[in-house]
């Protein structure tokens, strides 16, 4: 691939959790094609599924009339994933820390933490309705 060349793949899903398997299929194929090692593939796959679940379930409240869009930008150095939903958004600092003792036994609330742990960069914009995640090709595992 030429240094400045980028490949872009877009996937738009109706906000149904039944469609998450499509997201899993697409990201798995991209990661294999980019030749990420197995551990990196598992980390990115987990982060993308968590982000997709958040967009569909929490952002769009599983409203089938709303969509979640996933843009995968592939280049020689990194994979960038931009997830957009039609929800009201959230403030990152208001989301409870899953490592706080009172949250350890809760069965939810770990998605953002996992995304941030598994990726090299995670940024939230437009009140959290847009999430940008980056995984470098040669990044060390967490």
Short mmCIF file of N, CA and C in Angstrom, two decimals:
data_model
loop_
_atom_site.label_atom_id
_atom_site.label_comp_id
_atom_site.label_asym_id
_atom_site.label_seq_id
_atom_site.Cartn_x
_atom_site.Cartn_y
_atom_site.Cartn_z
N UNK A 1 0.85 -1.18 0.00
CA UNK A 1 0.00 0.00 0.00
C UNK A 1 0.89 1.24 0.00
N UNK A 2 0.59 2.20 -0.83
CA UNK A 2 1.33 3.45 -0.88
C UNK A 2 1.23 4.15 0.47
N UNK A 3 2.30 4.87 0.87
CA UNK A 3 2.35 5.47 2.20
C UNK A 3 1.14 6.32 2.53
N UNK A 4 0.66 7.08 1.57
CA UNK A 4 -0.45 8.00 1.83
C UNK A 4 -1.81 7.38 1.52
N UNK A 5 -1.80 6.20 0.99
CA UNK A 5 -3.05 5.56 0.60
C UNK A 5 -3.79 5.03 1.82
N UNK A 6 -5.08 5.26 1.84
CA UNK A 6 -5.93 4.74 2.89
C UNK A 6 -7.09 3.99 2.25
N UNK A 7 -7.44 2.88 2.86
CA UNK A 7 -8.65 2.17 2.46
C UNK A 7 -9.72 2.50 3.47
N UNK A 8 -10.93 2.70 2.99
CA UNK A 8 -12.05 3.02 3.88
C UNK A 8 -13.17 2.03 3.66
N UNK A 9 -13.67 1.53 4.76
CA UNK A 9 -14.81 0.62 4.73
C UNK A 9 -15.85 1.19 5.67
N UNK A 10 -17.08 1.31 5.21
CA UNK A 10 -18.16 1.82 6.06
C UNK A 10 -19.23 0.76 6.21
N UNK A 11 -19.76 0.69 7.42
CA UNK A 11 -20.83 -0.24 7.73
C UNK A 11 -21.88 0.52 8.52
N UNK A 12 -23.11 0.52 8.04
CA UNK A 12 -24.21 1.19 8.75
C UNK A 12 -25.21 0.12 9.15
N UNK A 13 -25.50 0.07 10.46
CA UNK A 13 -26.42 -0.93 10.99
C UNK A 13 -27.63 -0.28 11.62
N UNK A 14 -28.80 -0.89 11.40
CA UNK A 14 -29.97 -0.50 12.18
C UNK A 14 -29.67 -0.85 13.63
N UNK A 15 -30.28 -0.14 14.54
CA UNK A 15 -29.95 -0.31 15.96
C UNK A 15 -30.65 -1.52 16.57
N UNK A 16 -30.18 -2.68 16.16
CA UNK A 16 -30.65 -3.95 16.69
C UNK A 16 -29.44 -4.76 17.13
N UNK A 17 -29.46 -5.23 18.37
CA UNK A 17 -28.34 -6.02 18.87
C UNK A 17 -28.17 -7.31 18.06
N UNK A 18 -29.19 -7.73 17.34
CA UNK A 18 -29.09 -8.93 16.51
C UNK A 18 -28.08 -8.76 15.37
N UNK A 19 -27.70 -7.51 15.07
CA UNK A 19 -26.80 -7.26 13.95
C UNK A 19 -25.34 -7.14 14.38
N UNK A 20 -25.06 -7.24 15.67
CA UNK A 20 -23.68 -7.11 16.15
C UNK A 20 -22.76 -8.16 15.51
N UNK A 21 -23.31 -9.33 15.17
CA UNK A 21 -22.48 -10.37 14.56
C UNK A 21 -21.87 -9.87 13.24
N UNK A 22 -22.57 -9.00 12.52
CA UNK A 22 -22.03 -8.45 11.27
C UNK A 22 -20.81 -7.59 11.55
N UNK A 23 -20.88 -6.81 12.61
CA UNK A 23 -19.74 -5.98 13.02
C UNK A 23 -18.55 -6.87 13.38
N UNK A 24 -18.82 -7.94 14.10
CA UNK A 24 -17.78 -8.90 14.48
C UNK A 24 -17.13 -9.50 13.24
N UNK A 25 -17.91 -9.87 12.26
CA UNK A 25 -17.40 -10.46 11.02
C UNK A 25 -16.52 -9.47 10.27
N UNK A 26 -16.99 -8.25 10.12
CA UNK A 26 -16.23 -7.24 9.37
C UNK A 26 -14.90 -6.92 10.05
N UNK A 27 -14.92 -6.65 11.36
CA UNK A 27 -13.67 -6.27 12.04
C UNK A 27 -12.70 -7.46 12.07
N UNK A 28 -13.21 -8.66 12.23
CA UNK A 28 -12.33 -9.84 12.24
C UNK A 28 -11.61 -9.98 10.91
N UNK A 29 -12.33 -9.79 9.81
CA UNK A 29 -11.71 -9.89 8.48
C UNK A 29 -10.69 -8.78 8.25
N UNK A 30 -11.00 -7.57 8.68
CA UNK A 30 -10.08 -6.45 8.51
C UNK A 30 -8.78 -6.73 9.28
N UNK A 31 -8.92 -7.19 10.52
CA UNK A 31 -7.74 -7.44 11.36
C UNK A 31 -6.85 -8.54 10.78
N UNK A 32 -7.46 -9.58 10.24
CA UNK A 32 -6.68 -10.66 9.61
C UNK A 32 -5.97 -10.12 8.38
N UNK A 33 -6.67 -9.34 7.58
CA UNK A 33 -6.08 -8.79 6.36
C UNK A 33 -4.92 -7.85 6.69
N UNK A 34 -5.03 -7.12 7.81
CA UNK A 34 -3.96 -6.21 8.22
C UNK A 34 -2.81 -6.93 8.92
N UNK A 35 -3.01 -8.22 9.17
CA UNK A 35 -1.99 -9.07 9.79
C UNK A 35 -1.60 -8.63 11.20
N UNK A 36 -2.59 -8.17 11.96
CA UNK A 36 -2.36 -7.93 13.38
C UNK A 36 -2.15 -9.29 14.04
N UNK A 37 -1.33 -9.34 15.10
CA UNK A 37 -1.15 -10.61 15.78
C UNK A 37 -2.43 -10.98 16.52
N UNK A 38 -2.50 -12.23 16.95
CA UNK A 38 -3.73 -12.76 17.53
C UNK A 38 -4.20 -11.96 18.75
N UNK A 39 -3.26 -11.57 19.61
CA UNK A 39 -3.63 -10.82 20.81
C UNK A 39 -4.20 -9.44 20.44
N UNK A 40 -3.56 -8.77 19.49
CA UNK A 40 -4.06 -7.46 19.05
C UNK A 40 -5.44 -7.62 18.40
N UNK A 41 -5.62 -8.68 17.63
CA UNK A 41 -6.93 -8.93 17.02
C UNK A 41 -8.01 -9.07 18.09
N UNK A 42 -7.70 -9.82 19.15
CA UNK A 42 -8.68 -10.00 20.23
C UNK A 42 -8.99 -8.68 20.91
N UNK A 43 -7.97 -7.85 21.14
CA UNK A 43 -8.18 -6.56 21.80
C UNK A 43 -9.04 -5.63 20.96
N UNK A 44 -8.70 -5.51 19.68
CA UNK A 44 -9.45 -4.61 18.80
C UNK A 44 -10.87 -5.12 18.62
N UNK A 45 -11.03 -6.42 18.43
CA UNK A 45 -12.36 -6.99 18.27
C UNK A 45 -13.22 -6.68 19.49
N UNK A 46 -12.67 -6.87 20.68
CA UNK A 46 -13.41 -6.58 21.92
C UNK A 46 -13.80 -5.10 21.98
N UNK A 47 -12.86 -4.21 21.68
CA UNK A 47 -13.14 -2.77 21.72
C UNK A 47 -14.23 -2.38 20.73
N UNK A 48 -14.18 -2.94 19.53
CA UNK A 48 -15.17 -2.60 18.50
C UNK A 48 -16.55 -3.13 18.88
N UNK A 49 -16.63 -4.35 19.40
CA UNK A 49 -17.92 -4.91 19.82
C UNK A 49 -18.49 -4.09 20.98
N UNK A 50 -17.64 -3.70 21.92
CA UNK A 50 -18.10 -2.86 23.04
C UNK A 50 -18.62 -1.52 22.53
N UNK A 51 -17.88 -0.90 21.61
CA UNK A 51 -18.30 0.39 21.05
C UNK A 51 -19.62 0.24 20.28
N UNK A 52 -19.73 -0.85 19.51
CA UNK A 52 -20.97 -1.09 18.77
C UNK A 52 -22.15 -1.33 19.69
N UNK A 53 -21.91 -2.09 20.74
CA UNK A 53 -22.97 -2.35 21.72
C UNK A 53 -23.39 -1.04 22.38
N UNK A 54 -22.43 -0.22 22.76
CA UNK A 54 -22.76 1.07 23.37
C UNK A 54 -23.57 1.94 22.43
N UNK A 55 -23.17 2.01 21.16
CA UNK A 55 -23.87 2.85 20.18
C UNK A 55 -25.31 2.39 19.98
N UNK A 56 -25.50 1.08 19.84
CA UNK A 56 -26.83 0.54 19.57
C UNK A 56 -27.70 0.52 20.83
N UNK A 57 -27.16 0.01 21.90
CA UNK A 57 -27.94 -0.21 23.12
C UNK A 57 -28.12 1.07 23.95
N UNK A 58 -27.03 1.78 24.19
CA UNK A 58 -27.09 2.95 25.06
C UNK A 58 -27.33 4.24 24.28
N UNK A 59 -26.66 4.39 23.15
CA UNK A 59 -26.82 5.60 22.35
C UNK A 59 -28.18 5.67 21.68
N UNK A 60 -28.45 4.68 20.86
CA UNK A 60 -29.70 4.68 20.08
C UNK A 60 -30.85 3.97 20.77
N UNK A 61 -30.61 3.43 21.95
CA UNK A 61 -31.63 2.75 22.76
C UNK A 61 -32.37 1.67 21.97
N UNK A 62 -31.62 0.99 21.07
CA UNK A 62 -32.15 -0.08 20.22
C UNK A 62 -33.37 0.35 19.42
N UNK A 63 -33.41 1.63 19.07
CA UNK A 63 -34.47 2.17 18.20
C UNK A 63 -34.12 1.77 16.77
N UNK A 64 -34.89 0.86 16.21
CA UNK A 64 -34.61 0.30 14.89
C UNK A 64 -34.60 1.36 13.79
N UNK A 65 -35.22 2.52 14.06
CA UNK A 65 -35.24 3.61 13.08
C UNK A 65 -33.96 4.45 13.12
N UNK A 66 -33.12 4.20 14.10
CA UNK A 66 -31.84 4.90 14.20
C UNK A 66 -30.73 3.96 13.76
N UNK A 67 -29.63 4.55 13.29
CA UNK A 67 -28.52 3.72 12.82
C UNK A 67 -27.23 4.03 13.59
N UNK A 68 -26.36 3.06 13.57
CA UNK A 68 -24.99 3.22 14.07
C UNK A 68 -24.09 3.00 12.86
N UNK A 69 -23.13 3.89 12.67
CA UNK A 69 -22.23 3.81 11.53
C UNK A 69 -20.81 3.55 12.01
N UNK A 70 -20.15 2.66 11.33
CA UNK A 70 -18.78 2.26 11.65
C UNK A 70 -17.93 2.51 10.43
N UNK A 71 -16.93 3.35 10.58
CA UNK A 71 -16.01 3.62 9.48
C UNK A 71 -14.64 3.08 9.88
N UNK A 72 -14.09 2.23 9.05
CA UNK A 72 -12.78 1.63 9.27
C UNK A 72 -11.82 2.25 8.27
N UNK A 73 -10.78 2.90 8.78
CA UNK A 73 -9.80 3.55 7.93
C UNK A 73 -8.48 2.80 8.12
N UNK A 74 -8.02 2.20 7.04
CA UNK A 74 -6.86 1.31 7.07
C UNK A 74 -5.71 1.98 6.35
N UNK A 75 -4.55 2.06 7.02
CA UNK A 75 -3.35 2.50 6.32
C UNK A 75 -2.16 1.69 6.83
N UNK A 76 -0.99 2.01 6.36
CA UNK A 76 0.20 1.22 6.69
C UNK A 76 0.53 1.22 8.18
N UNK A 77 0.21 2.29 8.86
CA UNK A 77 0.63 2.45 10.25
C UNK A 77 -0.41 2.07 11.28
N UNK A 78 -1.70 2.17 10.90
CA UNK A 78 -2.73 2.00 11.93
C UNK A 78 -4.10 1.67 11.33
N UNK A 79 -4.97 1.26 12.23
CA UNK A 79 -6.39 1.09 11.93
C UNK A 79 -7.14 2.12 12.76
N UNK A 80 -7.93 2.94 12.11
CA UNK A 80 -8.77 3.92 12.80
C UNK A 80 -10.22 3.51 12.62
N UNK A 81 -10.97 3.53 13.70
CA UNK A 81 -12.38 3.15 13.66
C UNK A 81 -13.19 4.32 14.23
N UNK A 82 -14.16 4.79 13.45
CA UNK A 82 -15.01 5.89 13.91
C UNK A 82 -16.43 5.36 13.99
N UNK A 83 -17.00 5.44 15.19
CA UNK A 83 -18.35 4.93 15.45
C UNK A 83 -19.25 6.13 15.73
N UNK A 84 -20.36 6.20 15.02
CA UNK A 84 -21.30 7.31 15.18
C UNK A 84 -22.69 6.75 15.46
N UNK A 85 -23.36 7.33 16.46
CA UNK A 85 -24.74 6.94 16.71
C UNK A 85 -25.63 8.18 16.71
N UNK A 86 -26.92 7.96 16.82
CA UNK A 86 -27.90 9.05 16.79
C UNK A 86 -28.49 9.34 18.16
N UNK A 87 -27.78 8.93 19.20
CA UNK A 87 -28.27 9.12 20.56
C UNK A 87 -28.03 10.53 21.07
N UNK A 88 -28.35 10.72 22.36
CA UNK A 88 -28.20 12.03 22.99
C UNK A 88 -26.78 12.27 23.48
N UNK A 89 -25.97 11.22 23.53
CA UNK A 89 -24.59 11.37 23.95
C UNK A 89 -24.43 11.20 25.45
N UNK A 90 -23.20 11.39 25.91
CA UNK A 90 -22.89 11.24 27.32
C UNK A 90 -21.61 12.01 27.61
N UNK A 91 -21.34 12.22 28.86
CA UNK A 91 -20.09 12.85 29.28
C UNK A 91 -19.20 11.75 29.85
N UNK A 92 -18.04 11.56 29.26
CA UNK A 92 -17.15 10.46 29.67
C UNK A 92 -16.84 10.50 31.16
N UNK A 93 -16.58 11.68 31.69
CA UNK A 93 -16.21 11.78 33.10
C UNK A 93 -17.35 11.44 34.06
N UNK A 94 -18.58 11.37 33.54
CA UNK A 94 -19.72 11.02 34.39
C UNK A 94 -19.98 9.51 34.44
N UNK A 95 -19.28 8.76 33.62
CA UNK A 95 -19.45 7.31 33.60
C UNK A 95 -18.63 6.72 34.75
N UNK A 96 -19.28 5.89 35.56
CA UNK A 96 -18.64 5.33 36.75
C UNK A 96 -17.42 4.49 36.39
N UNK A 97 -16.42 4.55 37.25
CA UNK A 97 -15.21 3.74 37.09
C UNK A 97 -15.52 2.31 37.53
N UNK A 98 -15.38 1.32 36.63
CA UNK A 98 -15.72 -0.06 37.00
C UNK A 98 -14.77 -0.65 38.04
N UNK A 99 -13.63 0.01 38.28
CA UNK A 99 -12.67 -0.50 39.26
C UNK A 99 -12.94 0.01 40.67
N UNK A 100 -13.85 0.97 40.81
CA UNK A 100 -14.22 1.43 42.16
C UNK A 100 -14.89 0.27 42.89
N UNK A 101 -14.58 0.10 44.18
CA UNK A 101 -15.12 -1.04 44.93
C UNK A 101 -16.64 -1.22 44.82
N UNK A 102 -17.39 -0.13 44.81
CA UNK A 102 -18.85 -0.27 44.74
C UNK A 102 -19.34 -0.73 43.37
N UNK A 103 -18.45 -0.71 42.36
CA UNK A 103 -18.85 -1.10 41.01
C UNK A 103 -18.30 -2.47 40.59
N UNK A 104 -17.46 -3.06 41.40
CA UNK A 104 -16.77 -4.30 41.00
C UNK A 104 -17.72 -5.45 40.69
N UNK A 105 -18.82 -5.55 41.38
CA UNK A 105 -19.73 -6.68 41.19
C UNK A 105 -20.86 -6.39 40.21
N UNK A 106 -20.92 -5.18 39.69
CA UNK A 106 -21.96 -4.86 38.70
C UNK A 106 -21.70 -5.64 37.42
N UNK A 107 -22.80 -6.04 36.75
CA UNK A 107 -22.64 -6.84 35.54
C UNK A 107 -22.56 -5.99 34.27
N UNK A 108 -22.48 -4.68 34.41
CA UNK A 108 -22.32 -3.81 33.24
C UNK A 108 -21.43 -2.63 33.64
N UNK A 109 -21.13 -1.78 32.67
CA UNK A 109 -20.37 -0.59 32.97
C UNK A 109 -18.88 -0.69 32.68
N UNK A 110 -18.46 -1.73 31.99
CA UNK A 110 -17.04 -1.90 31.71
C UNK A 110 -16.64 -1.58 30.27
N UNK A 111 -17.61 -1.30 29.43
CA UNK A 111 -17.35 -1.11 28.01
C UNK A 111 -16.32 -0.04 27.69
N UNK A 112 -16.50 1.18 28.22
CA UNK A 112 -15.56 2.25 27.93
C UNK A 112 -14.18 1.92 28.47
N UNK A 113 -14.14 1.36 29.67
CA UNK A 113 -12.88 0.96 30.29
C UNK A 113 -12.14 -0.05 29.39
N UNK A 114 -12.86 -1.04 28.88
CA UNK A 114 -12.25 -2.05 28.01
C UNK A 114 -11.78 -1.44 26.69
N UNK A 115 -12.59 -0.56 26.12
CA UNK A 115 -12.21 0.10 24.87
C UNK A 115 -10.90 0.86 25.06
N UNK A 116 -10.82 1.62 26.15
CA UNK A 116 -9.64 2.43 26.41
C UNK A 116 -8.41 1.57 26.73
N UNK A 117 -8.63 0.42 27.36
CA UNK A 117 -7.51 -0.47 27.70
C UNK A 117 -6.99 -1.21 26.46
N UNK A 118 -7.87 -1.51 25.52
CA UNK A 118 -7.50 -2.34 24.37
C UNK A 118 -6.96 -1.55 23.17
N UNK A 119 -7.24 -0.27 23.12
CA UNK A 119 -6.84 0.53 21.96
C UNK A 119 -5.72 1.49 22.34
N UNK A 120 -4.99 1.98 21.34
CA UNK A 120 -3.92 2.94 21.58
C UNK A 120 -4.46 4.33 21.82
N UNK A 121 -5.57 4.67 21.17
CA UNK A 121 -6.21 5.97 21.36
C UNK A 121 -7.71 5.77 21.33
N UNK A 122 -8.42 6.49 22.22
CA UNK A 122 -9.87 6.55 22.19
C UNK A 122 -10.26 7.99 22.48
N UNK A 123 -11.06 8.59 21.60
CA UNK A 123 -11.50 9.97 21.78
C UNK A 123 -13.01 10.04 21.56
N UNK A 124 -13.65 10.89 22.35
CA UNK A 124 -15.10 11.07 22.27
C UNK A 124 -15.37 12.49 21.81
N UNK A 125 -16.30 12.63 20.86
CA UNK A 125 -16.69 13.97 20.41
C UNK A 125 -18.20 14.02 20.20
N UNK A 126 -18.67 15.22 19.92
CA UNK A 126 -20.12 15.43 19.74
C UNK A 126 -20.90 14.82 20.91
N UNK A 127 -20.47 15.13 22.14
CA UNK A 127 -21.11 14.61 23.36
C UNK A 127 -21.09 13.09 23.42
N UNK A 128 -20.11 12.47 22.82
CA UNK A 128 -20.00 11.02 22.88
C UNK A 128 -20.76 10.27 21.81
N UNK A 129 -21.39 11.00 20.90
CA UNK A 129 -22.09 10.31 19.81
C UNK A 129 -21.13 9.89 18.70
N UNK A 130 -19.89 10.38 18.79
CA UNK A 130 -18.84 9.94 17.87
C UNK A 130 -17.66 9.47 18.72
N UNK A 131 -17.24 8.25 18.47
CA UNK A 131 -16.08 7.69 19.17
C UNK A 131 -15.06 7.31 18.10
N UNK A 132 -13.82 7.77 18.32
CA UNK A 132 -12.73 7.46 17.40
C UNK A 132 -11.71 6.62 18.17
N UNK A 133 -11.41 5.45 17.62
CA UNK A 133 -10.45 4.55 18.25
C UNK A 133 -9.34 4.25 17.25
N UNK A 134 -8.12 4.15 17.75
CA UNK A 134 -6.96 3.89 16.89
C UNK A 134 -6.16 2.74 17.49
N UNK A 135 -5.75 1.83 16.61
CA UNK A 135 -4.81 0.76 16.99
C UNK A 135 -3.64 0.84 16.02
N UNK A 136 -2.45 1.07 16.59
CA UNK A 136 -1.25 1.12 15.78
C UNK A 136 -0.84 -0.30 15.40
N UNK A 137 -0.26 -0.44 14.23
CA UNK A 137 0.15 -1.78 13.79
C UNK A 137 1.22 -2.39 14.68
N UNK A 138 2.11 -1.59 15.20
CA UNK A 138 3.22 -2.12 15.98
C UNK A 138 3.15 -1.67 17.43
N UNK A 139 1.96 -1.61 17.99
CA UNK A 139 1.84 -1.16 19.37
C UNK A 139 2.01 -2.32 20.33
N UNK A 140 2.57 -2.04 21.50
CA UNK A 140 2.69 -3.11 22.51
C UNK A 140 1.32 -3.47 23.07
N UNK A 141 1.15 -4.69 23.48
CA UNK A 141 -0.11 -5.11 24.07
C UNK A 141 -0.23 -4.56 25.48
N UNK A 142 -1.47 -4.28 25.93
CA UNK A 142 -1.66 -3.76 27.29
C UNK A 142 -1.31 -4.78 28.35
#
